[in-house]
Structures are given as structure tokens and as C-alpha cells.
Coordinates of C-alpha atoms and ligand atoms in Angstrom, one line a residue:
M4 CA 1.3 35.3 37.6
K5 CA 0.5 35.4 41.4
L6 CA 0.2 31.4 42.7
Q7 CA -2.2 30.8 44.9
Q8 CA -1.0 29.2 48.0
S9 CA -3.9 26.6 47.3
D10 CA -3.0 26.3 43.5
L11 CA 0.6 25.3 44.5
A12 CA 0.0 22.4 46.2
A13 CA -0.8 20.7 42.9
L14 CA 1.1 22.0 40.6
S15 CA 4.9 20.3 40.0
R16 CA 8.2 21.9 39.8
R17 CA 8.0 21.6 35.9
E18 CA 4.3 22.9 34.7
F19 CA 5.1 26.6 37.7
L20 CA 8.7 26.7 35.5
A21 CA 6.7 26.0 32.5
T22 CA 4.0 29.0 33.3
T23 CA 6.5 31.4 35.3
A24 CA 9.7 31.9 32.9
G25 CA 9.1 30.4 29.5
L26 CA 12.6 27.9 30.4
S27 CA 13.4 24.8 31.1
V28 CA 14.1 23.3 34.1
A29 CA 18.2 24.7 33.4
A30 CA 19.2 24.9 36.7
A31 CA 19.4 21.1 37.9
V32 CA 23.4 20.7 35.9
Q33 CA 26.4 19.8 35.7
P34 CA 29.6 21.7 37.4
S35 CA 31.4 21.3 33.9
A36 CA 28.4 23.4 32.2
L37 CA 28.9 25.6 34.4
A38 CA 31.9 27.7 33.2
E39 CA 30.5 30.8 32.6
T40 CA 29.2 31.8 35.9
V41 CA 33.0 33.0 36.4
P42 CA 33.2 36.6 37.1
A43 CA 35.3 39.1 35.3
K44 CA 37.9 40.6 37.2
S45 CA 36.7 44.0 37.3
A46 CA 33.8 43.1 39.4
P47 CA 30.6 46.2 39.8
K48 CA 30.1 46.8 43.6
M49 CA 28.0 43.8 44.4
I50 CA 24.0 44.7 45.6
G51 CA 22.3 42.6 47.1
I52 CA 18.5 42.3 48.6
Q53 CA 17.5 39.1 50.5
V54 CA 14.6 37.4 49.3
G55 CA 12.0 34.9 50.9
S56 CA 10.6 32.3 48.6
V57 CA 7.0 33.0 49.4
S58 CA 7.8 36.6 47.7
F59 CA 8.5 34.6 44.8
V60 CA 5.6 32.7 44.8
D61 CA 3.1 35.5 45.8
E62 CA 3.5 38.7 42.7
G63 CA 6.3 36.4 40.6
V64 CA 9.1 35.5 40.0
E65 CA 9.7 38.6 37.0
Q66 CA 8.2 41.1 38.7
V67 CA 10.2 40.5 41.5
L68 CA 13.3 40.7 39.5
D69 CA 11.8 43.8 36.9
L70 CA 10.8 45.7 40.9
L71 CA 14.2 45.1 42.2
Q72 CA 16.2 46.0 39.7
E73 CA 14.2 49.2 38.6
K74 CA 13.6 50.6 42.3
A75 CA 16.4 48.9 44.2
A76 CA 19.3 48.7 41.1
V77 CA 19.7 44.7 42.9
N78 CA 21.8 43.1 41.0
T79 CA 22.8 40.3 43.7
I80 CA 19.3 37.7 44.8
F81 CA 20.2 37.1 48.4
L82 CA 17.7 33.7 48.4
T83 CA 16.7 32.5 51.3
T84 CA 17.1 28.5 50.7
F85 CA 17.7 27.0 54.2
T86 CA 16.0 27.9 57.1
Y87 CA 13.6 27.7 59.4
G88 CA 13.0 31.2 60.7
R89 CA 10.2 33.6 60.0
G90 CA 13.2 36.6 59.7
L91 CA 15.2 35.5 56.5
A92 CA 12.0 33.6 55.3
G93 CA 7.9 33.9 55.7
R94 CA 5.9 37.1 55.1
Q95 CA 6.1 40.0 57.3
I96 CA 6.2 38.7 61.0
P97 CA 3.1 38.9 62.6
G98 CA 1.4 42.1 64.8
Q99 CA 4.1 44.2 61.8
L100 CA 2.2 46.8 59.1
F101 CA 2.5 45.3 55.9
P102 CA 4.0 46.9 53.0
D103 CA 2.9 48.6 50.3
H104 CA 3.3 45.3 48.0
G105 CA 2.4 41.5 48.1
P106 CA -0.9 40.0 49.8
Q107 CA -2.1 42.3 53.2
Q108 CA -2.6 39.1 55.2
S109 CA -0.6 36.8 57.1
D110 CA 0.8 33.0 56.8
E111 CA 1.7 32.7 60.4
N112 CA -0.6 29.7 59.7
F113 CA 0.7 27.9 56.9
F114 CA 4.4 28.6 57.4
H115 CA 6.8 26.1 58.6
G116 CA 10.6 26.8 56.3
G117 CA 13.3 24.4 56.0
N118 CA 15.0 23.9 52.7
F119 CA 13.0 25.6 50.4
A120 CA 15.3 23.8 47.2
T121 CA 14.6 20.2 46.2
P122 CA 17.1 18.0 49.4
H123 CA 19.4 15.4 46.4
A124 CA 19.8 12.2 49.6
E125 CA 23.2 11.3 48.3
F126 CA 24.4 14.7 50.2
Y127 CA 22.8 13.8 53.4
R128 CA 23.9 10.3 53.3
S129 CA 26.7 10.7 57.1
T130 CA 23.7 13.1 58.7
I131 CA 20.4 12.1 60.4
L132 CA 18.5 15.5 59.2
K133 CA 17.4 14.0 56.1
D134 CA 14.7 14.9 56.3
T135 CA 14.4 19.0 55.3
R136 CA 12.2 19.7 52.1
A137 CA 11.0 23.3 53.6
P138 CA 6.8 22.4 53.2
D139 CA 5.5 25.8 52.4
H140 CA 5.3 25.9 48.4
G141 CA 3.9 22.0 47.6
N142 CA 6.7 20.4 45.4
L143 CA 7.8 23.7 44.1
D144 CA 12.2 25.2 44.3
I145 CA 12.7 28.4 44.6
L146 CA 16.2 28.0 42.9
E147 CA 14.6 26.1 39.5
A148 CA 12.7 28.8 39.7
V149 CA 14.6 31.9 40.0
L150 CA 17.5 31.3 38.4
P151 CA 16.7 30.2 35.1
A152 CA 14.7 34.7 35.3
A153 CA 17.6 35.8 37.4
K154 CA 20.8 34.5 35.4
K155 CA 18.7 35.5 31.8
R156 CA 19.4 39.5 33.5
G157 CA 22.5 39.0 34.5
L158 CA 21.4 38.7 37.7
K159 CA 24.0 36.7 40.8
V160 CA 21.7 34.8 43.1
F161 CA 23.5 33.0 46.3
C162 CA 21.7 31.3 48.8
S163 CA 20.6 32.2 52.3
C164 CA 20.6 29.3 54.5
E165 CA 20.9 29.9 57.9
D166 CA 21.1 27.8 60.9
A167 CA 17.1 28.5 62.6
W168 CA 15.2 25.1 63.2
R169 CA 12.0 23.4 64.5
S170 CA 12.9 20.7 67.0
S171 CA 9.6 18.9 65.1
V172 CA 12.7 18.5 61.9
P173 CA 13.1 14.6 62.1
G174 CA 16.5 13.3 64.0
F175 CA 16.4 16.6 65.8
S176 CA 16.6 15.2 69.4
E177 CA 19.3 13.1 68.5
V178 CA 21.6 16.6 68.1
A179 CA 20.3 19.0 69.9
E180 CA 22.1 20.3 72.7
I181 CA 22.1 19.8 76.2
D182 CA 22.2 22.4 78.7
L183 CA 23.7 23.0 82.2
N184 CA 21.0 20.6 84.2
G185 CA 20.9 17.3 81.4
R186 CA 18.1 19.3 79.8
K187 CA 17.4 19.3 75.1
T188 CA 17.0 22.7 73.9
G189 CA 16.5 24.0 70.7
G190 CA 19.2 24.4 69.2
Q191 CA 21.9 22.0 68.0
C192 CA 24.9 21.2 69.8
L193 CA 27.8 22.4 67.4
F194 CA 30.6 19.8 67.7
H195 CA 27.7 16.7 66.8
P196 CA 29.2 14.5 63.8
D197 CA 26.1 14.9 62.1
V198 CA 25.5 18.6 62.1
R199 CA 28.6 19.2 60.8
N200 CA 27.7 16.9 58.2
F201 CA 24.8 18.3 57.4
W202 CA 26.0 21.8 57.1
T203 CA 28.5 20.3 54.6
G204 CA 25.8 18.2 52.6
L205 CA 23.7 20.5 52.4
V206 CA 26.2 23.6 50.2
T207 CA 27.7 20.8 48.5
D208 CA 24.3 19.4 47.3
L209 CA 23.1 23.3 46.6
S210 CA 26.1 24.5 45.6
R211 CA 26.6 20.9 42.3
S212 CA 23.7 20.6 41.7
Y213 CA 22.3 24.0 41.0
A214 CA 24.1 27.2 38.8
V215 CA 23.7 29.8 41.9
D216 CA 27.0 31.9 42.1
G217 CA 27.6 30.9 46.7
I218 CA 26.6 30.9 50.0
L219 CA 25.4 33.1 52.6
F220 CA 25.9 31.0 56.0
F221 CA 23.2 33.1 58.7
N222 CA 24.1 31.4 62.4
E223 CA 23.3 34.3 64.6
R224 CA 23.3 31.9 68.1
N225 CA 25.5 32.7 71.0
S226 CA 27.8 31.2 73.5
P227 CA 27.8 30.0 76.5
L228 CA 28.6 33.6 78.8
L229 CA 26.6 35.9 76.7
N230 CA 23.8 34.2 76.6
A231 CA 24.4 33.9 80.7
L232 CA 24.4 37.4 80.8
G233 CA 21.3 38.0 77.9
A234 CA 23.9 40.4 76.8
S235 CA 22.9 40.7 73.1
H236 CA 19.9 42.5 72.4
A237 CA 18.0 39.7 71.0
Q238 CA 17.6 37.1 74.1
S239 CA 16.7 37.1 77.7
I240 CA 18.4 36.3 80.5
E241 CA 19.0 32.2 81.0
S242 CA 22.0 31.2 82.7
G243 CA 20.6 28.3 83.7
R244 CA 19.9 27.1 80.1
V245 CA 23.5 27.6 79.1
T246 CA 24.9 24.9 76.4
C247 CA 26.4 22.6 75.6
F248 CA 26.7 19.6 78.1
C249 CA 26.4 16.5 76.0
E250 CA 28.9 14.4 75.4
H251 CA 30.0 15.2 71.8
H252 CA 30.8 18.6 73.2
R253 CA 32.9 17.1 75.8
Q254 CA 34.7 15.3 74.3
A255 CA 36.3 18.6 72.2
A256 CA 36.8 20.8 75.3
R257 CA 38.8 17.7 76.6
K258 CA 41.1 17.4 74.0
L259 CA 41.6 20.7 74.6
G260 CA 42.6 20.1 78.2
I261 CA 39.4 21.5 79.3
D262 CA 37.7 20.4 82.1
P263 CA 34.4 20.1 81.0
D264 CA 32.9 19.4 84.7
R265 CA 34.2 21.9 86.6
A266 CA 33.0 24.2 83.1
Q267 CA 30.3 23.5 84.3
E268 CA 31.1 24.1 88.1
G269 CA 31.6 27.4 86.8
F270 CA 28.6 28.3 84.4
R271 CA 26.8 27.0 88.2
K272 CA 28.3 29.6 89.9
L273 CA 27.3 32.1 87.2
D274 CA 24.0 31.5 86.9
K275 CA 24.0 31.9 90.8
F276 CA 25.4 35.4 90.6
V277 CA 23.4 36.1 87.8
Q278 CA 19.9 35.2 89.2
Q279 CA 21.0 36.8 92.5
A280 CA 21.4 40.1 90.3
L281 CA 18.3 40.1 89.3
M282 CA 16.8 39.8 92.6
G283 CA 18.6 42.5 93.2
Q284 CA 21.0 40.9 95.9
R285 CA 24.1 42.9 96.4
P286 CA 27.7 41.3 96.4
D287 CA 29.4 42.4 100.0
D288 CA 31.8 44.0 95.7
G289 CA 29.1 44.6 94.3
Y290 CA 28.7 43.0 91.0
F291 CA 30.9 43.0 88.5
V292 CA 33.8 42.5 91.5
E293 CA 31.9 39.8 91.7
F294 CA 31.4 38.9 88.3
W295 CA 34.7 39.3 87.2
R296 CA 36.3 37.3 90.5
L297 CA 33.7 34.0 89.0
L298 CA 36.0 34.4 85.6
V299 CA 39.5 34.8 87.7
E300 CA 39.4 31.6 89.7
N301 CA 36.9 29.4 87.1
P302 CA 38.8 30.2 84.3
D303 CA 36.8 26.8 82.6
I304 CA 34.4 29.8 81.9
L305 CA 36.1 31.7 79.6
A306 CA 37.1 27.8 78.3
W307 CA 34.0 26.8 77.3
D308 CA 33.1 29.8 75.9
R309 CA 35.2 29.9 73.0
L310 CA 34.9 26.7 72.6
F311 CA 31.2 26.6 71.8
D312 CA 33.4 29.5 69.3
L313 CA 35.8 27.7 67.7
G314 CA 32.9 25.2 67.1
K315 CA 31.4 28.2 65.0
H316 CA 33.8 28.9 63.4
Q317 CA 34.9 25.6 62.4
V318 CA 31.4 25.0 60.5
L319 CA 32.1 28.5 58.7
A320 CA 35.2 26.9 57.8
E321 CA 33.9 23.8 57.5
V322 CA 31.2 25.4 54.6
R323 CA 33.8 27.0 52.0
T324 CA 35.7 24.4 52.5
A325 CA 32.9 22.3 51.3
V326 CA 31.4 24.7 48.6
M327 CA 34.9 25.5 47.1
A328 CA 35.3 21.2 46.7
V329 CA 32.5 22.1 44.2
R330 CA 34.0 24.6 41.8
Q331 CA 36.8 26.7 43.5
Y332 CA 35.5 30.5 41.5
L333 CA 32.5 30.2 44.4
Q334 CA 31.6 33.3 47.1
V335 CA 31.0 31.9 50.9
G336 CA 30.0 34.0 53.3
F337 CA 28.9 34.9 56.4
H338 CA 26.6 36.8 58.4
I339 CA 27.8 38.8 60.7
E340 CA 25.6 39.6 63.1
H341 CA 24.2 43.0 65.7
V342 CA 25.4 42.0 68.8
N343 CA 29.1 42.5 67.1
S344 CA 28.4 45.9 66.5
F345 CA 26.9 47.0 70.1
N346 CA 29.0 44.8 72.9
P347 CA 32.8 45.6 73.3
I348 CA 32.7 42.2 75.2
F349 CA 32.3 40.0 71.8
R350 CA 34.4 42.6 69.9
A351 CA 37.4 41.1 72.1
T352 CA 36.3 37.0 70.7
R353 CA 36.2 38.3 67.8
R354 CA 39.3 39.7 64.7
Y355 CA 37.4 40.2 61.2
S356 CA 41.1 39.5 60.0
D357 CA 40.0 35.8 61.1
L358 CA 36.8 35.5 60.2
A359 CA 38.4 36.8 56.6
D360 CA 40.2 33.8 56.9
K361 CA 37.1 31.6 55.9
A362 CA 34.8 34.2 53.6
D363 CA 35.5 36.0 50.5
F364 CA 32.9 38.6 51.7
L365 CA 31.3 39.3 55.8
K366 CA 27.8 40.8 54.6
V367 CA 28.5 42.9 58.4
V368 CA 25.4 44.2 60.1
V369 CA 24.7 47.8 60.6
Y370 CA 21.6 47.6 60.9
N371 CA 20.4 51.4 61.9
N372 CA 17.0 52.2 62.7
C373 CA 16.4 49.5 64.5
G374 CA 19.4 49.2 66.2
G375 CA 18.7 52.1 69.0
E376 CA 15.4 49.4 70.1
R377 CA 19.2 46.8 70.3
Y378 CA 20.4 49.1 71.8
A379 CA 19.3 49.3 74.2
H380 CA 18.2 46.0 75.2
F381 CA 21.6 45.6 75.5
V382 CA 22.3 48.2 77.9
D383 CA 19.1 47.0 79.9
N384 CA 20.4 43.3 80.0
V385 CA 23.8 44.0 81.5
C386 CA 22.6 46.9 83.5
S387 CA 20.5 43.9 85.5
T388 CA 23.7 42.0 85.9
V389 CA 27.6 42.2 85.4
F390 CA 26.8 46.1 85.0
R391 CA 23.5 46.5 88.0
D392 CA 26.3 49.2 90.7
V393 CA 25.8 52.0 87.1
P394 CA 23.2 53.6 86.1
R395 CA 22.1 52.6 82.8
E396 CA 22.8 56.5 81.2
E397 CA 26.3 56.4 82.7
L398 CA 26.8 52.7 80.5
L399 CA 25.0 53.6 77.9
R400 CA 28.3 56.9 77.0
F401 CA 30.7 55.1 78.5
N402 CA 30.2 51.9 76.3
N403 CA 29.2 55.0 73.6
H404 CA 33.1 55.2 74.1
L405 CA 33.8 51.6 73.9
L406 CA 32.6 50.8 70.7
N407 CA 32.8 54.5 69.1
Y408 CA 29.4 55.0 68.2
S409 CA 29.8 58.8 67.9
Q410 CA 25.2 58.9 68.8
D411 CA 24.4 60.8 71.5
A412 CA 20.1 59.9 72.6
A413 CA 19.2 58.9 75.7
L414 CA 18.4 55.2 76.5
S415 CA 15.2 55.7 76.8
D416 CA 15.4 58.7 73.6
L417 CA 17.3 55.4 71.6
P418 CA 14.7 53.1 70.7
Q419 CA 12.6 56.2 68.8
A420 CA 15.8 58.0 67.8
G421 CA 17.7 54.5 65.9
L422 CA 21.6 54.9 65.1
S423 CA 22.8 57.0 62.6
S424 CA 23.6 57.3 59.7
D425 CA 27.2 58.2 61.4
Y426 CA 27.4 54.7 63.1
V427 CA 26.9 52.4 59.2
A428 CA 30.2 54.8 59.0
R429 CA 32.1 53.8 61.0
E430 CA 31.1 50.4 61.9
T431 CA 31.6 49.4 57.5
Q432 CA 35.6 50.5 57.7
R433 CA 35.9 49.5 61.2
A434 CA 35.0 46.1 59.4
I435 CA 37.1 46.7 55.9
K436 CA 40.0 47.7 58.4
G437 CA 39.7 45.2 60.2
V438 CA 39.2 42.7 57.1
E439 CA 42.7 43.5 56.5
G440 CA 42.4 43.2 51.7
K441 CA 41.3 40.2 52.6
C442 CA 37.9 39.9 52.0
K443 CA 35.3 42.0 51.6
I444 CA 32.4 44.2 53.0
L445 CA 29.0 44.0 52.4
P446 CA 27.2 45.3 55.1
G447 CA 23.8 45.1 56.3
I448 CA 21.8 48.0 55.3
D449 CA 18.0 47.8 57.1
I450 CA 15.1 48.5 54.7
G451 CA 12.4 48.6 57.3
I452 CA 13.4 45.8 59.6
P453 CA 10.6 45.4 62.3
T454 CA 10.3 47.2 66.0
G455 CA 8.5 48.4 68.8
R456 CA 5.2 50.0 69.0
N457 CA 6.3 53.4 69.5
S458 CA 10.2 52.9 68.1
R459 CA 11.6 53.8 64.9
K460 CA 10.5 52.9 61.6
A461 CA 12.6 53.2 58.5
S462 CA 12.0 56.3 55.9
P463 CA 13.0 57.2 52.7
E464 CA 15.5 59.2 54.4
D465 CA 17.3 56.8 56.4
S466 CA 17.2 53.8 53.7
Y467 CA 19.0 56.5 50.7
A468 CA 21.5 57.5 54.3
A469 CA 22.5 53.7 55.0
V470 CA 23.2 52.8 52.0
A471 CA 24.6 56.0 51.0
A472 CA 26.7 55.7 53.7
A473 CA 28.1 52.2 53.4
L474 CA 29.1 52.8 50.1
K475 CA 31.1 56.7 50.3
A476 CA 32.8 54.5 53.6
G477 CA 34.5 51.7 50.8
A478 CA 31.9 48.8 50.9
D479 CA 32.5 46.7 47.6
G480 CA 29.0 46.6 47.6
V481 CA 25.5 47.1 50.2
I482 CA 23.1 43.8 51.5
L483 CA 19.1 44.9 51.9
S484 CA 18.7 43.7 54.5
R485 CA 16.7 41.7 56.0
K486 CA 13.7 40.4 53.2
Y487 CA 12.2 42.3 50.9
S488 CA 9.0 40.6 52.8
E489 CA 9.2 43.6 55.4
M490 CA 10.6 46.8 53.0
R491 CA 7.6 49.2 51.8
L492 CA 8.5 50.2 48.0
V493 CA 9.4 53.5 48.8
N494 CA 12.5 52.0 50.4
L495 CA 13.4 50.9 48.4
A496 CA 13.5 52.9 45.6
A497 CA 15.8 55.4 47.8
A498 CA 18.0 52.6 48.5
G499 CA 18.6 52.2 44.9
K500 CA 19.1 55.9 44.3
A501 CA 22.0 55.8 47.0
V502 CA 23.0 52.9 44.6
R503 CA 23.6 55.2 41.5
D504 CA 24.3 58.1 42.8
C505 CA 27.7 56.5 44.7
A506 CA 28.1 53.0 43.4
G507 CA 29.5 54.5 40.4
Ligands
ZN8 ZN1 27.0 19.4 72.5

């Protein structure tokens, strides 16, 4: 069945279930009734796919599950349950070709986001962020709609929850980060108690109220040093907007012996350095020396940068602890963002073994098609400031060595060339070694992630090669990314063929 947007407002949750799955509301059950979901000891490789609620609404629950099982050999659904972002939710993003399924019409005008399940008020008593119900599909609770049908088929279901917000959410401005110049931003302070309580409340609610198999948590926000330099693939260079200097953040700093005022002063100097670099005003000793001198003379810059990571990782740990408190055998995984692959400075701030202590699995992003343009963007950004004295092609080659990439495309060709399946294999192996057997590695595979007009688009050959490379490298499974509503069926089928050829 297909549901029109206009139908949904009038359709009650129970009616939707009756017409979609033909089942009673079985999802909202008590923990004592969930013992049968304990995973088997010799579980097969986890073949997951990220799907937003709109796809089930547009194309029908049973139809989508049929297709994912038959074409892509999927055994796990990563169902986007909380986000205000379009990377995991909504139809194809505006400006991109629609895939060969679902409506050929943008949801740009009615996409909102939030919690696509039902927030139960008792879990949000300790946070100001109480009103997050996604209005996109009327009264539909996407977990109640999908869980019974998925369970009947033996599919596992994880809730994807992403730290991506709208500033119009009630209470948001109370917990917003404060930037270097005292302005509120579009991100939330990870040291604000209401933010901490929101995340633990959300994952407790989802784990306790529904028969899910676990949580996949996404937080792609970067630390202030990387933000100041734009040292990622999808960033502008905003050294004057780095965060966070709110009172909660300052308190956390003082407890660790970090002086907030000295840190702020350091970031002001860094802002000046970046702005002068962007204008081509070369320091007498060159860009890199001046940058390194800034770090040496202002150690609070790095201390403040580490503080952000500390807050982010504390949230991860608290999320896992909260889920474990509901049911020990639920699994919690973390999405490890793409910058972890491109940026050697970021790599140095992460140890896979530390992340593994907090997780049952890591979804390591190894998106290879869009990886070309993203990597090129990273090199362009760092060559605008810290490495401005280095010719870009030379920096690219140097960085390839630092990162153990085998790619040999020139910078100008990288967006069209993409990265290879060898890249997928190498990054998968690095992660497997890094976690030292303490958690599973599920590489995130690029199946048609949107790219620029002249950049590489996913093909069946690419999709097959990437999935095969990850599995042959020893991954515990894969997660087809970013969302079903942007994937072409021919690419999904190629991914499925690779699973059937290699996962046995
Ligand atoms: Zn703060």
C-alpha cells in the first residue's frame, strides 16, 4: 500500500498498522517480553541498510522490506528514528536525480524531522528538549509501523539517532552553543545537562518502549580546531564561529585545569591567522610555521579542542550505558564520520580501541564514490590556510602517504575518479586492527550518495566492488548508506550480489 501525505494527517497510528501489516500493536511491549530477541552466538554477518521513514510511507512497509531482502540481501534495518537532518531522513535531497523507486517529487516543502517514533513524556522529565515529535507523517509512529513486519521476517531493527537539529525546536536556544564572539549557534552544547539528559532519555525511551535490537548513534560535529581550519570535507572555513564558550563548557574546563579565557584568547589569535591566510597575507616564517607556533605558544587551543572531543565521547558512553541499563544484550554502535579517514590530524585524536570500549560496533564511513570530491575538498581547505605554501598536488600526494591511500588521481580529477574499492579495503582493515577485537566493524558503504554535477556517481560495478572489498577485508558486515530514498535499485542489487558472493 502507499500512503499519500494528505492521508496521513487523518490516519491514526492504529489504523495505519491494521492496513499496513495486518498485525496488532505488538511493538510497544515491556522488557520482560523481549527475551526472545537475544542474538544467537554464531550470528551471520550483519547486512544493514539505512532507511528513513518516508520510504516506508511512500512505498509501503511490506514492499520495501521485500525489496531490501530480495535485492540487497539485507538482514538488518537501520531505521532513521531521530534527526532533523536530510542526510538520513526525507526523500532524495533537492537538486539530485530521483532514484528509480518512490515518488519523483521533492519533499523539500514538507520535510521537518524530529522523533519519528512517539516520545513518551516520562523519559524527558530532566530536559528542556521535550517537544521533538516529527510532524512529517501525522500520527504515524514509524517503529510501530515497521517493527512487527520486520520481526515477522527475522530482520533486526536498529534506531538511527542523529545529533542534527532545527533551532526552532522548543528549548533549543537555552542549550545552544556559544561561539567565540558570544553568538548562539545551530549546535547544542554537549556539556549542557539538558542535552545529556535528552540523549540518554531518548535512547532509554526507544530501548524500553519498543522491541528494537539497538541504537546507531550519529554525531558528525567537529571540534573547534578543525572547524576553525575547515579541515573536513563538508565545511566552510569559519574560524570566528568556533564553539563552545558557554558557562557549562567553561565549568567543565575549569574542572580539568583548563583556563577558558586563555583558550578563548588562543582561538582569537587562530581566527586572525586564518583570516589573514585566506587573504594571502603570508607570515614572515610561512603559514605552517606560524600555525605550529600558535599551537606551541597557546597550548589551551589544543586543550579546548580535546575538551570538545571529551564531551562528545562522554555522550557516546552515556548513550551506551543508558541502553545497557534497559537490556544488556541490546547493541549500540557509533557512526564514525568521513573526516576520520581524510584528515591525519583528526585521526590522531581518535583511537579505535578507545571507541571500541564504548561500542558494540562501529560504522566506519568508507564512502568511496563521494570520497573523491570530499577528499579534494579537504585538501583545498587545508591548502587555503595551514599548508598554503605547499602546491596542492604535492600536498595531496603527501597526504596519500600519511593516510596509506593507494589512489593516484590528480586533485582536479579526484571528484570524477572517486576513491577505489582498495580504499574501502584498507580503511576496513585499519579499523579492524584498531579495535583489537573489542567490537565489530561494519563499514558504511556508499550506495549513490549525492555528489556534484560532474563528480562520480555510483554504478553497479562500484557498489559490488565496495561491498566485496569490505567483506573480504574481514568486516563483520556492512551498512548500505546513506538512505534508501537516494539509492538506485540496480546498485542495491549489485550490493546484494556481492553479499551473496562474499558473506558466506
Ligand atoms: Zn557550551
